[in-house]
Coordinates of C-alpha atoms in Angstrom, one line a residue:
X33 CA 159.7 228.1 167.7
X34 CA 162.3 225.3 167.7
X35 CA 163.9 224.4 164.5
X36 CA 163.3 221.6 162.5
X37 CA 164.4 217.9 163.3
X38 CA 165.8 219.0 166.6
X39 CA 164.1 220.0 169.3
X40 CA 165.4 219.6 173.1
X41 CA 166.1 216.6 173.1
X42 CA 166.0 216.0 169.4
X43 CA 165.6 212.9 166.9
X44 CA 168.7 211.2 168.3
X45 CA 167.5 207.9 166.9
X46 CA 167.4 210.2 163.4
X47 CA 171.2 211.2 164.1
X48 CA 172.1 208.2 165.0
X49 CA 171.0 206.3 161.8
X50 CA 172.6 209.3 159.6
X51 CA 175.7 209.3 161.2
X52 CA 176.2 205.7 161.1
X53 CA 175.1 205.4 157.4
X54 CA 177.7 203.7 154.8
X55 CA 180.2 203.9 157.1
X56 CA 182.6 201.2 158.2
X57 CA 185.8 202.5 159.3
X58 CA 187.2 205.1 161.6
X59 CA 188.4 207.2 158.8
X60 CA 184.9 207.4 157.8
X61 CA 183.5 209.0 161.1
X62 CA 186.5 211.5 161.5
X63 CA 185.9 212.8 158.2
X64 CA 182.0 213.5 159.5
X65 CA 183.4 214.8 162.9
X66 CA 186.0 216.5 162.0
X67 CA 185.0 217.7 158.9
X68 CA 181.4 218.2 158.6
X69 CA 181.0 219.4 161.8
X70 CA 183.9 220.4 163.6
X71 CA 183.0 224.2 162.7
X72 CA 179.6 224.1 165.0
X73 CA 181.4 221.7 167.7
X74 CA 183.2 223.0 171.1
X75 CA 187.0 223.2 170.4
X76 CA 188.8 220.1 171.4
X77 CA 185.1 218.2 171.4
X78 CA 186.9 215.6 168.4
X79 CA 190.1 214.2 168.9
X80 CA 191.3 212.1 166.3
X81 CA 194.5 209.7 166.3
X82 CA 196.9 209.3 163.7
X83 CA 199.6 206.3 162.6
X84 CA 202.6 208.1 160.7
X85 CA 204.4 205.8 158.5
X86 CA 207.8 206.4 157.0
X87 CA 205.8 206.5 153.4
X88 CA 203.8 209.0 155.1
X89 CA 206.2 210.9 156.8
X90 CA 208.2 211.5 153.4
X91 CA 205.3 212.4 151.4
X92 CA 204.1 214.9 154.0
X93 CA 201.1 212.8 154.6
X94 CA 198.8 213.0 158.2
X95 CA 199.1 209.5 157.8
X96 CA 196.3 206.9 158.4
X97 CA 193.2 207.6 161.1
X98 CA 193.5 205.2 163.6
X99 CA 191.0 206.0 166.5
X100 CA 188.7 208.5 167.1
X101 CA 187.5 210.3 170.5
X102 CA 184.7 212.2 171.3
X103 CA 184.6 214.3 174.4
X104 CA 181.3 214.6 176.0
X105 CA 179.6 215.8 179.2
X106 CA 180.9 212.8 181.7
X107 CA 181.9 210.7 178.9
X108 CA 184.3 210.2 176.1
X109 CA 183.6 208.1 173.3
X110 CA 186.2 206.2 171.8
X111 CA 186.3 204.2 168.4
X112 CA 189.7 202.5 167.0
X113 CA 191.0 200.4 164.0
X114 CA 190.4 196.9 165.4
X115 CA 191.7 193.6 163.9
X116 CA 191.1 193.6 160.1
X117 CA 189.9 196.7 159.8
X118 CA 187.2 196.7 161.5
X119 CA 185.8 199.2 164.0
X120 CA 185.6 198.7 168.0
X121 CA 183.4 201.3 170.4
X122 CA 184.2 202.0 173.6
X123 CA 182.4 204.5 176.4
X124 CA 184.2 206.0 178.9
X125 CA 183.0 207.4 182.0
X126 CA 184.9 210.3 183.1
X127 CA 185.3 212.1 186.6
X128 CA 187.1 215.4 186.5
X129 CA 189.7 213.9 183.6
X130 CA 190.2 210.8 184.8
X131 CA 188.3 207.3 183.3
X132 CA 186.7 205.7 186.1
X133 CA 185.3 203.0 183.8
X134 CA 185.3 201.7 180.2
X135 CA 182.6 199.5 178.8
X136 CA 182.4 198.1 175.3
X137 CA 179.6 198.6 173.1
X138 CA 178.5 197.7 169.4
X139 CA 178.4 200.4 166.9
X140 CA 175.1 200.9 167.1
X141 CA 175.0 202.3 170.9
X142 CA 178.4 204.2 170.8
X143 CA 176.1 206.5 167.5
X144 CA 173.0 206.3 169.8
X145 CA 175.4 207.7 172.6
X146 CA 177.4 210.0 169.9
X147 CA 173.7 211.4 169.1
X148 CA 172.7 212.2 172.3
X149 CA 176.1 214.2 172.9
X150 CA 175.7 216.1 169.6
X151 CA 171.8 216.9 170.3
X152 CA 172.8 218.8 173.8
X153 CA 175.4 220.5 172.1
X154 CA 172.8 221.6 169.5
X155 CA 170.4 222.3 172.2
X156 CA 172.8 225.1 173.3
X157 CA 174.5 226.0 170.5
X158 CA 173.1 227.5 167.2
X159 CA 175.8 226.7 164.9
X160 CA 175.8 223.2 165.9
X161 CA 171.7 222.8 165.7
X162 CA 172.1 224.7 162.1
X163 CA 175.2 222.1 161.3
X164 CA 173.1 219.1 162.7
X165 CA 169.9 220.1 160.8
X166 CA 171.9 220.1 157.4
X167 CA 174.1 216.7 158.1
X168 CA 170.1 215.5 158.5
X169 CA 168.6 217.1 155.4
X170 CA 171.1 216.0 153.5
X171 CA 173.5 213.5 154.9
X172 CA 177.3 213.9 154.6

């Protein structure tokens, strides 16, 4: 018997509106990443991108989260502090390490994309499906 909310394929469209709730800046979705679920995710899966200022630097702060990278199966999917704070997508496709193309996309395909990463990770992972069936239950 499959689990809840996410079966083979799983309800990406689900992810994908839960993920991309209340959130408009990249800090926002590498605390999710990183946070919520960088326990049930592959190791280096989530690579996020930091700005040290001096303020920071003498504080002892990370500093500010500037961009965001998501490693997938043929893919990386990039987001990054644009103009004004706002947020820009980007999807890579990716041959043996190297980008072979970049295309930009709105928000709302780079978290439909984002989805259907995290459901195959899910559909061979436990940890990740369990993670992935709370961050639906009960958002993050």
């Amino acid at each position: 018997m499959e689990p809840s909310g996410l079966g083979p394929m799983g309800d990406v469209q689900l992810l994908a509106a839960t993920l991309g709730s209340d959130r408009t800046d990249v800090a926002s979705y590498a605390r999710v990443l990183s946070g919520a679920l960088a326990g049930a995710l592959p190791t280096g899966m989530v690579e996020v991108d930091r700005r040290r200022g001096m303020g920071d630097r003498i504080a002892g702060r990370k500093g500010r989260v500037v961009a965001v990278v998501v490693h997938g199966e043929g893919r990386q999917l990039g987001l990054r502090e644009g103009p004004h704070g706002t947020v820009e997508a980007e999807v890579r496709q990716v041959v043996r390490d190297v980008v072979i193309s970049r295309r930009t996309v709105t928000i709302e395909q780079w978290l439909q994309a984002l989805a259907e990463d995290l459901t195959r990770v899910a559909a061979r992972d436990a940890a990740a499906r369990v993670a992935l069936e709370r961050l639906l239950a009960g958002g993050v």
